[in-house]
PDB file of C-alpha atoms in Angstrom:
ATOM      1  CA  UNK A   1       0.225  -0.115  -0.095  1.00 44.00           C
ATOM      2  CA  UNK A   2       1.497   3.275  -1.097  1.00 48.00           C
ATOM      3  CA  UNK A   3       2.045   6.445   1.305  1.00 48.00           C
ATOM      4  CA  UNK A   4      -0.656   8.142  -0.511  1.00 49.00           C
ATOM      5  CA  UNK A   5      -3.392   5.566  -0.021  1.00 52.00           C
ATOM      6  CA  UNK A   6      -2.761   5.235   3.589  1.00 62.00           C
ATOM      7  CA  UNK A   7      -3.202   8.921   4.150  1.00 66.00           C
ATOM      8  CA  UNK A   8      -6.326   9.851   6.031  1.00 68.00           C
ATOM      9  CA  UNK A   9      -8.905  12.040   4.041  1.00 72.00           C
ATOM     10  CA  UNK A  10      -8.723  15.937   4.669  1.00 79.00           C
ATOM     11  CA  UNK A  11     -10.402  17.462   7.607  1.00 94.00           C
ATOM     12  CA  UNK A  12     -13.424  19.112   6.939  1.00 98.00           C
ATOM     13  CA  UNK A  13     -14.337  22.318   8.900  1.00 98.00           C
ATOM     14  CA  UNK A  14     -17.243  24.563   8.567  1.00 98.00           C
ATOM     15  CA  UNK A  15     -18.109  28.172   9.411  1.00 98.00           C
ATOM     16  CA  UNK A  16     -21.963  29.667  10.015  1.00 98.00           C
ATOM     17  CA  UNK A  17     -22.065  33.159  10.564  1.00 94.00           C
ATOM     18  CA  UNK A  18     -25.148  35.315  11.511  1.00 91.00           C
ATOM     19  CA  UNK A  19     -26.535  37.718  13.780  1.00 90.00           C
ATOM     20  CA  UNK A  20     -28.308  34.728  15.952  1.00 94.00           C
ATOM     21  CA  UNK A  21     -30.707  37.392  17.477  1.00 94.00           C
ATOM     22  CA  UNK A  22     -31.665  35.243  19.186  1.00 96.00           C
ATOM     23  CA  UNK A  23     -30.674  31.822  18.261  1.00 97.00           C
ATOM     24  CA  UNK A  24     -33.298  29.135  17.671  1.00 97.00           C
ATOM     25  CA  UNK A  25     -34.044  25.730  16.868  1.00 96.00           C
ATOM     26  CA  UNK A  26     -33.935  26.692  13.279  1.00 93.00           C
ATOM     27  CA  UNK A  27     -30.410  27.718  13.352  1.00 95.00           C
ATOM     28  CA  UNK A  28     -29.387  24.666  15.512  1.00 97.00           C
ATOM     29  CA  UNK A  29     -30.960  22.120  13.750  1.00 95.00           C
ATOM     30  CA  UNK A  30     -29.684  23.376  10.399  1.00 94.00           C
ATOM     31  CA  UNK A  31     -26.274  23.518  11.882  1.00 97.00           C
ATOM     32  CA  UNK A  32     -26.534  19.819  13.036  1.00 97.00           C
ATOM     33  CA  UNK A  33     -27.844  18.665   9.670  1.00 97.00           C
ATOM     34  CA  UNK A  34     -25.309  20.544   7.637  1.00 97.00           C
ATOM     35  CA  UNK A  35     -22.485  19.067   9.803  1.00 97.00           C
ATOM     36  CA  UNK A  36     -23.701  15.449   9.243  1.00 97.00           C
ATOM     37  CA  UNK A  37     -24.344  16.209   5.419  1.00 97.00           C
ATOM     38  CA  UNK A  38     -20.829  17.541   4.703  1.00 98.00           C
ATOM     39  CA  UNK A  39     -18.963  15.545   7.243  1.00 97.00           C
ATOM     40  CA  UNK A  40     -17.434  18.299   9.063  1.00 98.00           C
ATOM     41  CA  UNK A  41     -15.340  17.632  12.028  1.00 97.00           C
ATOM     42  CA  UNK A  42     -16.256  21.046  13.272  1.00 97.00           C
ATOM     43  CA  UNK A  43     -18.759  23.750  12.542  1.00 98.00           C
ATOM     44  CA  UNK A  44     -17.814  27.269  13.917  1.00 98.00           C
ATOM     45  CA  UNK A  45     -21.085  29.182  14.679  1.00 98.00           C
ATOM     46  CA  UNK A  46     -19.862  32.770  14.628  1.00 97.00           C
ATOM     47  CA  UNK A  47     -22.073  35.770  15.512  1.00 94.00           C
ATOM     48  CA  UNK A  48     -21.489  39.107  13.923  1.00 89.00           C
ATOM     49  CA  UNK A  49     -21.392  42.145  16.453  1.00 86.00           C
ATOM     50  CA  UNK A  50     -22.968  44.310  13.534  1.00 74.00           C
ATOM     51  CA  UNK A  51     -23.294  42.992  10.307  1.00 58.00           C
ATOM     52  CA  UNK A  52     -22.748  45.593   7.458  1.00 56.00           C
ATOM     53  CA  UNK A  53     -25.732  44.510   5.443  1.00 52.00           C
ATOM     54  CA  UNK A  54     -28.103  43.862   8.189  1.00 57.00           C
ATOM     55  CA  UNK A  55     -30.044  46.065  10.812  1.00 63.00           C
ATOM     56  CA  UNK A  56     -28.224  46.460  14.269  1.00 66.00           C
ATOM     57  CA  UNK A  57     -29.147  43.536  16.662  1.00 73.00           C
ATOM     58  CA  UNK A  58     -31.708  44.273  19.454  1.00 75.00           C
ATOM     59  CA  UNK A  59     -29.215  42.986  22.221  1.00 88.00           C
ATOM     60  CA  UNK A  60     -25.624  43.535  22.995  1.00 90.00           C
ATOM     61  CA  UNK A  61     -23.112  41.043  21.157  1.00 90.00           C
ATOM     62  CA  UNK A  62     -22.099  39.402  24.584  1.00 93.00           C
ATOM     63  CA  UNK A  63     -25.681  38.590  25.285  1.00 95.00           C
ATOM     64  CA  UNK A  64     -26.160  36.861  21.750  1.00 95.00           C
ATOM     65  CA  UNK A  65     -23.163  35.041  22.079  1.00 97.00           C
ATOM     66  CA  UNK A  66     -24.152  33.941  25.793  1.00 97.00           C
ATOM     67  CA  UNK A  67     -27.528  32.763  24.250  1.00 98.00           C
ATOM     68  CA  UNK A  68     -25.786  30.640  21.396  1.00 98.00           C
ATOM     69  CA  UNK A  69     -23.455  29.099  23.770  1.00 98.00           C
ATOM     70  CA  UNK A  70     -26.426  28.234  26.028  1.00 98.00           C
ATOM     71  CA  UNK A  71     -28.273  26.880  22.752  1.00 98.00           C
ATOM     72  CA  UNK A  72     -25.630  24.633  21.502  1.00 98.00           C
ATOM     73  CA  UNK A  73     -24.928  23.198  24.922  1.00 96.00           C
ATOM     74  CA  UNK A  74     -23.068  19.878  24.465  1.00 95.00           C
ATOM     75  CA  UNK A  75     -23.863  19.390  21.032  1.00 95.00           C
ATOM     76  CA  UNK A  76     -21.043  17.421  19.409  1.00 94.00           C
ATOM     77  CA  UNK A  77     -18.987  19.455  16.640  1.00 97.00           C
ATOM     78  CA  UNK A  78     -20.792  22.852  17.138  1.00 98.00           C
ATOM     79  CA  UNK A  79     -18.672  25.678  18.496  1.00 97.00           C
ATOM     80  CA  UNK A  80     -19.631  28.953  19.507  1.00 98.00           C
ATOM     81  CA  UNK A  81     -16.894  31.289  18.189  1.00 98.00           C
ATOM     82  CA  UNK A  82     -16.550  34.904  19.502  1.00 96.00           C
ATOM     83  CA  UNK A  83     -13.745  35.841  17.042  1.00 95.00           C
ATOM     84  CA  UNK A  84     -15.907  38.485  15.072  1.00 94.00           C
ATOM     85  CA  UNK A  85     -16.939  39.944  18.416  1.00 93.00           C
ATOM     86  CA  UNK A  86     -13.216  40.525  19.601  1.00 91.00           C
ATOM     87  CA  UNK A  87     -12.431  42.036  16.170  1.00 87.00           C
ATOM     88  CA  UNK A  88     -12.117  45.896  15.866  1.00 82.00           C
ATOM     89  CA  UNK A  89     -14.451  47.557  12.944  1.00 78.00           C
ATOM     90  CA  UNK A  90     -16.747  46.246  10.622  1.00 79.00           C
ATOM     91  CA  UNK A  91     -17.431  42.247  10.547  1.00 79.00           C
ATOM     92  CA  UNK A  92     -16.529  40.710   7.084  1.00 89.00           C
ATOM     93  CA  UNK A  93     -16.991  36.927   6.588  1.00 93.00           C
ATOM     94  CA  UNK A  94     -13.872  37.110   4.395  1.00 96.00           C
ATOM     95  CA  UNK A  95     -11.815  38.078   7.366  1.00 95.00           C
ATOM     96  CA  UNK A  96     -13.003  35.140   9.443  1.00 96.00           C
ATOM     97  CA  UNK A  97     -12.298  32.732   6.645  1.00 98.00           C
ATOM     98  CA  UNK A  98      -8.881  34.130   6.551  1.00 97.00           C
ATOM     99  CA  UNK A  99      -8.440  33.429  10.017  1.00 96.00           C
ATOM    100  CA  UNK A 100      -9.756  30.119   9.964  1.00 98.00           C
ATOM    101  CA  UNK A 101      -7.764  28.993   6.866  1.00 98.00           C
ATOM    102  CA  UNK A 102      -4.552  30.274   8.577  1.00 97.00           C
ATOM    103  CA  UNK A 103      -5.651  28.205  11.907  1.00 97.00           C
ATOM    104  CA  UNK A 104      -6.463  25.136  10.199  1.00 96.00           C
ATOM    105  CA  UNK A 105      -3.973  25.286   7.110  1.00 96.00           C
ATOM    106  CA  UNK A 106      -4.297  24.719   3.262  1.00 95.00           C
ATOM    107  CA  UNK A 107      -4.980  20.977   3.478  1.00 95.00           C
ATOM    108  CA  UNK A 108      -8.429  21.388   5.004  1.00 97.00           C
ATOM    109  CA  UNK A 109     -11.447  21.536   3.336  1.00 98.00           C
ATOM    110  CA  UNK A 110     -13.223  24.963   4.626  1.00 98.00           C
ATOM    111  CA  UNK A 111     -16.719  25.612   3.882  1.00 98.00           C
ATOM    112  CA  UNK A 112     -18.727  28.664   4.598  1.00 98.00           C
ATOM    113  CA  UNK A 113     -22.495  27.962   5.285  1.00 98.00           C
ATOM    114  CA  UNK A 114     -25.007  30.601   4.333  1.00 95.00           C
ATOM    115  CA  UNK A 115     -28.768  30.723   3.885  1.00 91.00           C
ATOM    116  CA  UNK A 116     -30.224  31.550   0.548  1.00 90.00           C
ATOM    117  CA  UNK A 117     -31.274  34.607   1.379  1.00 87.00           C
ATOM    118  CA  UNK A 118     -27.753  35.750   2.344  1.00 90.00           C
ATOM    119  CA  UNK A 119     -26.395  34.004  -0.939  1.00 94.00           C
ATOM    120  CA  UNK A 120     -28.514  36.118  -3.165  1.00 93.00           C
ATOM    121  CA  UNK A 121     -26.498  39.273  -1.710  1.00 93.00           C
ATOM    122  CA  UNK A 122     -23.114  37.663  -1.894  1.00 95.00           C
ATOM    123  CA  UNK A 123     -22.084  39.915  -4.847  1.00 96.00           C
ATOM    124  CA  UNK A 124     -22.552  42.734  -2.419  1.00 94.00           C
ATOM    125  CA  UNK A 125     -20.126  41.434   0.188  1.00 93.00           C
ATOM    126  CA  UNK A 126     -16.966  43.189   1.053  1.00 91.00           C
ATOM    127  CA  UNK A 127     -14.072  41.300  -1.113  1.00 94.00           C
ATOM    128  CA  UNK A 128     -16.718  38.695  -2.353  1.00 95.00           C
ATOM    129  CA  UNK A 129     -14.331  37.370  -5.084  1.00 94.00           C
ATOM    130  CA  UNK A 130     -12.042  36.310  -2.289  1.00 97.00           C
ATOM    131  CA  UNK A 131     -14.000  34.031  -0.564  1.00 97.00           C
ATOM    132  CA  UNK A 132     -13.681  31.448  -3.179  1.00 97.00           C
ATOM    133  CA  UNK A 133     -10.060  31.413  -2.591  1.00 97.00           C
ATOM    134  CA  UNK A 134     -10.524  30.432   0.852  1.00 98.00           C
ATOM    135  CA  UNK A 135     -13.304  28.121   1.042  1.00 98.00           C
ATOM    136  CA  UNK A 136     -16.318  26.440  -0.296  1.00 98.00           C
ATOM    137  CA  UNK A 137     -19.854  28.157  -0.086  1.00 98.00           C
ATOM    138  CA  UNK A 138     -22.776  25.817   0.828  1.00 98.00           C
ATOM    139  CA  UNK A 139     -26.086  27.387   0.453  1.00 96.00           C
ATOM    140  CA  UNK A 140     -29.036  26.324   2.642  1.00 92.00           C
ATOM    141  CA  UNK A 141     -32.262  26.204   0.816  1.00 81.00           C
ATOM    142  CA  UNK A 142     -34.925  28.501   2.481  1.00 70.00           C
ATOM    143  CA  UNK A 143     -38.493  27.376   2.482  1.00 60.00           C
ATOM    144  CA  UNK A 144     -40.663  29.930   0.554  1.00 64.00           C
ATOM    145  CA  UNK A 145     -37.574  31.740  -0.779  1.00 65.00           C
ATOM    146  CA  UNK A 146     -37.426  32.751  -4.323  1.00 62.00           C
ATOM    147  CA  UNK A 147     -34.488  30.904  -6.310  1.00 72.00           C
ATOM    148  CA  UNK A 148     -33.401  33.174  -9.429  1.00 85.00           C
ATOM    149  CA  UNK A 149     -29.915  34.435  -9.051  1.00 91.00           C
ATOM    150  CA  UNK A 150     -29.250  38.224  -9.736  1.00 94.00           C
ATOM    151  CA  UNK A 151     -26.878  38.641 -12.710  1.00 96.00           C
ATOM    152  CA  UNK A 152     -24.109  39.751 -10.502  1.00 96.00           C
ATOM    153  CA  UNK A 153     -24.241  36.673  -8.336  1.00 96.00           C
ATOM    154  CA  UNK A 154     -24.120  34.830 -11.502  1.00 96.00           C
ATOM    155  CA  UNK A 155     -21.237  36.204 -12.891  1.00 97.00           C
ATOM    156  CA  UNK A 156     -19.496  35.889  -9.183  1.00 97.00           C
ATOM    157  CA  UNK A 157     -20.159  32.198  -9.157  1.00 97.00           C
ATOM    158  CA  UNK A 158     -19.183  31.495 -12.729  1.00 96.00           C
ATOM    159  CA  UNK A 159     -18.830  27.716 -13.246  1.00 96.00           C
ATOM    160  CA  UNK A 160     -18.024  27.022  -9.508  1.00 97.00           C
ATOM    161  CA  UNK A 161     -21.425  25.258  -8.809  1.00 97.00           C
ATOM    162  CA  UNK A 162     -21.253  21.443  -8.112  1.00 97.00           C
ATOM    163  CA  UNK A 163     -24.069  18.936  -7.540  1.00 95.00           C
ATOM    164  CA  UNK A 164     -23.101  16.669  -4.605  1.00 97.00           C
ATOM    165  CA  UNK A 165     -20.951  16.757  -1.445  1.00 97.00           C
ATOM    166  CA  UNK A 166     -18.618  14.307  -2.870  1.00 96.00           C
ATOM    167  CA  UNK A 167     -17.976  16.421  -5.972  1.00 97.00           C
ATOM    168  CA  UNK A 168     -17.521  19.472  -3.779  1.00 98.00           C
ATOM    169  CA  UNK A 169     -14.951  17.838  -1.473  1.00 97.00           C
ATOM    170  CA  UNK A 170     -12.562  16.921  -4.302  1.00 95.00           C
ATOM    171  CA  UNK A 171     -11.016  20.249  -3.645  1.00 96.00           C
ATOM    172  CA  UNK A 172     -10.416  22.110  -0.269  1.00 97.00           C
ATOM    173  CA  UNK A 173     -12.117  25.381  -1.580  1.00 98.00           C
ATOM    174  CA  UNK A 174     -13.807  27.303  -4.570  1.00 98.00           C
ATOM    175  CA  UNK A 175     -16.938  25.479  -5.075  1.00 98.00           C
ATOM    176  CA  UNK A 176     -20.538  26.149  -4.725  1.00 98.00           C
ATOM    177  CA  UNK A 177     -23.112  23.847  -3.433  1.00 97.00           C
ATOM    178  CA  UNK A 178     -26.648  24.053  -2.806  1.00 94.00           C
ATOM    179  CA  UNK A 179     -27.934  21.857  -0.093  1.00 94.00           C
ATOM    180  CA  UNK A 180     -31.602  21.065   1.012  1.00 90.00           C
ATOM    181  CA  UNK A 181     -31.843  19.930   4.522  1.00 92.00           C
ATOM    182  CA  UNK A 182     -34.258  17.300   5.698  1.00 88.00           C
ATOM    183  CA  UNK A 183     -36.102  19.498   8.482  1.00 86.00           C
ATOM    184  CA  UNK A 184     -36.395  22.570   6.463  1.00 76.00           C
ATOM    185  CA  UNK A 185     -37.507  24.501   9.829  1.00 81.00           C
ATOM    186  CA  UNK A 186     -39.063  27.720   8.677  1.00 81.00           C
ATOM    187  CA  UNK A 187     -38.383  29.555  12.202  1.00 90.00           C
ATOM    188  CA  UNK A 188     -37.546  33.216  12.210  1.00 91.00           C
ATOM    189  CA  UNK A 189     -35.554  35.383  14.658  1.00 93.00           C
ATOM    190  CA  UNK A 190     -37.721  38.274  13.740  1.00 92.00           C
ATOM    191  CA  UNK A 191     -40.899  36.199  14.454  1.00 95.00           C
ATOM    192  CA  UNK A 192     -39.589  35.182  17.896  1.00 96.00           C
ATOM    193  CA  UNK A 193     -38.448  38.848  18.606  1.00 94.00           C
ATOM    194  CA  UNK A 194     -42.248  39.802  18.128  1.00 94.00           C
ATOM    195  CA  UNK A 195     -43.704  37.167  20.371  1.00 96.00           C
ATOM    196  CA  UNK A 196     -41.435  38.390  22.903  1.00 95.00           C
ATOM    197  CA  UNK A 197     -42.204  41.781  22.464  1.00 93.00           C
ATOM    198  CA  UNK A 198     -46.165  41.025  22.769  1.00 94.00           C
ATOM    199  CA  UNK A 199     -45.428  38.930  25.790  1.00 94.00           C
ATOM    200  CA  UNK A 200     -46.269  35.647  23.965  1.00 95.00           C
ATOM    201  CA  UNK A 201     -44.723  32.187  24.582  1.00 96.00           C
ATOM    202  CA  UNK A 202     -41.779  31.200  22.530  1.00 97.00           C
ATOM    203  CA  UNK A 203     -41.687  27.867  24.023  1.00 96.00           C
ATOM    204  CA  UNK A 204     -40.316  24.934  21.407  1.00 96.00           C
ATOM    205  CA  UNK A 205     -39.022  27.951  19.097  1.00 97.00           C
ATOM    206  CA  UNK A 206     -35.864  28.217  20.974  1.00 97.00           C
ATOM    207  CA  UNK A 207     -33.861  25.624  23.397  1.00 97.00           C
ATOM    208  CA  UNK A 208     -35.238  25.633  26.942  1.00 97.00           C
ATOM    209  CA  UNK A 209     -31.610  27.002  27.949  1.00 97.00           C
ATOM    210  CA  UNK A 210     -32.224  30.051  25.746  1.00 98.00           C
ATOM    211  CA  UNK A 211     -35.655  30.544  26.659  1.00 97.00           C
ATOM    212  CA  UNK A 212     -34.836  30.518  30.275  1.00 97.00           C
ATOM    213  CA  UNK A 213     -31.803  33.070  29.790  1.00 97.00           C
ATOM    214  CA  UNK A 214     -34.008  35.481  27.574  1.00 97.00           C
ATOM    215  CA  UNK A 215     -36.437  35.703  30.521  1.00 95.00           C
ATOM    216  CA  UNK A 216     -33.881  35.894  33.260  1.00 95.00           C
ATOM    217  CA  UNK A 217     -32.174  38.902  31.684  1.00 93.00           C
ATOM    218  CA  UNK A 218     -35.539  40.285  30.218  1.00 93.00           C
ATOM    219  CA  UNK A 219     -34.011  40.218  26.719  1.00 95.00           C
ATOM    220  CA  UNK A 220     -36.359  41.560  23.625  1.00 94.00           C
ATOM    221  CA  UNK A 221     -39.197  42.208  26.005  1.00 88.00           C
ATOM    222  CA  UNK A 222     -41.290  45.410  26.342  1.00 71.00           C
ATOM    223  CA  UNK A 223     -39.746  47.447  28.846  1.00 57.00           C
ATOM    224  CA  UNK A 224     -36.610  45.596  29.065  1.00 50.00           C
TER     225      UNK A 224
END
């Protein structure tokens, strides 16, 4: 047996960014299913302090990170990563990918996992063209969301799209894969925040530990 044939397959690592305002079962179930589908050793869940293309989150970055930690709990392979909260200035995914690439090395298959709504705006991201030199992009289909790509996105992606995980993982970066998850949980943080503002229950929309923390700290509630 040759040395090459005995070499283990490259490590696979993912990054899922977002506001997580607050983290909910849709985020967490999607993270688990993505990790399983892609065979990731680790999926970094990275809250952004203030994403450049999104509204300002309603609670502090530290509070959102604490809720994310509570939500993940002891889930194997999911990691609450606060690197963007410790970074000065605007939060850009390309910088996070560069840090992860430097940490794990060139031989690792690195994947950025984003929702379909974020993917449709990818051409507007800071240094979007550099993303593919650092990682693959895996797009999670969102129930009820339109699928046509803007022309700028089509030009950016070019011929990078592949049709399977196995095809994606023949390289360590540079591919695009659209992935449909089994659960397709249509839960939104906006809906959860509205219910909390109105004093309504969020039971079963968020993990119990997150619900307890929200009410303990009086987050997202009228008069909080």
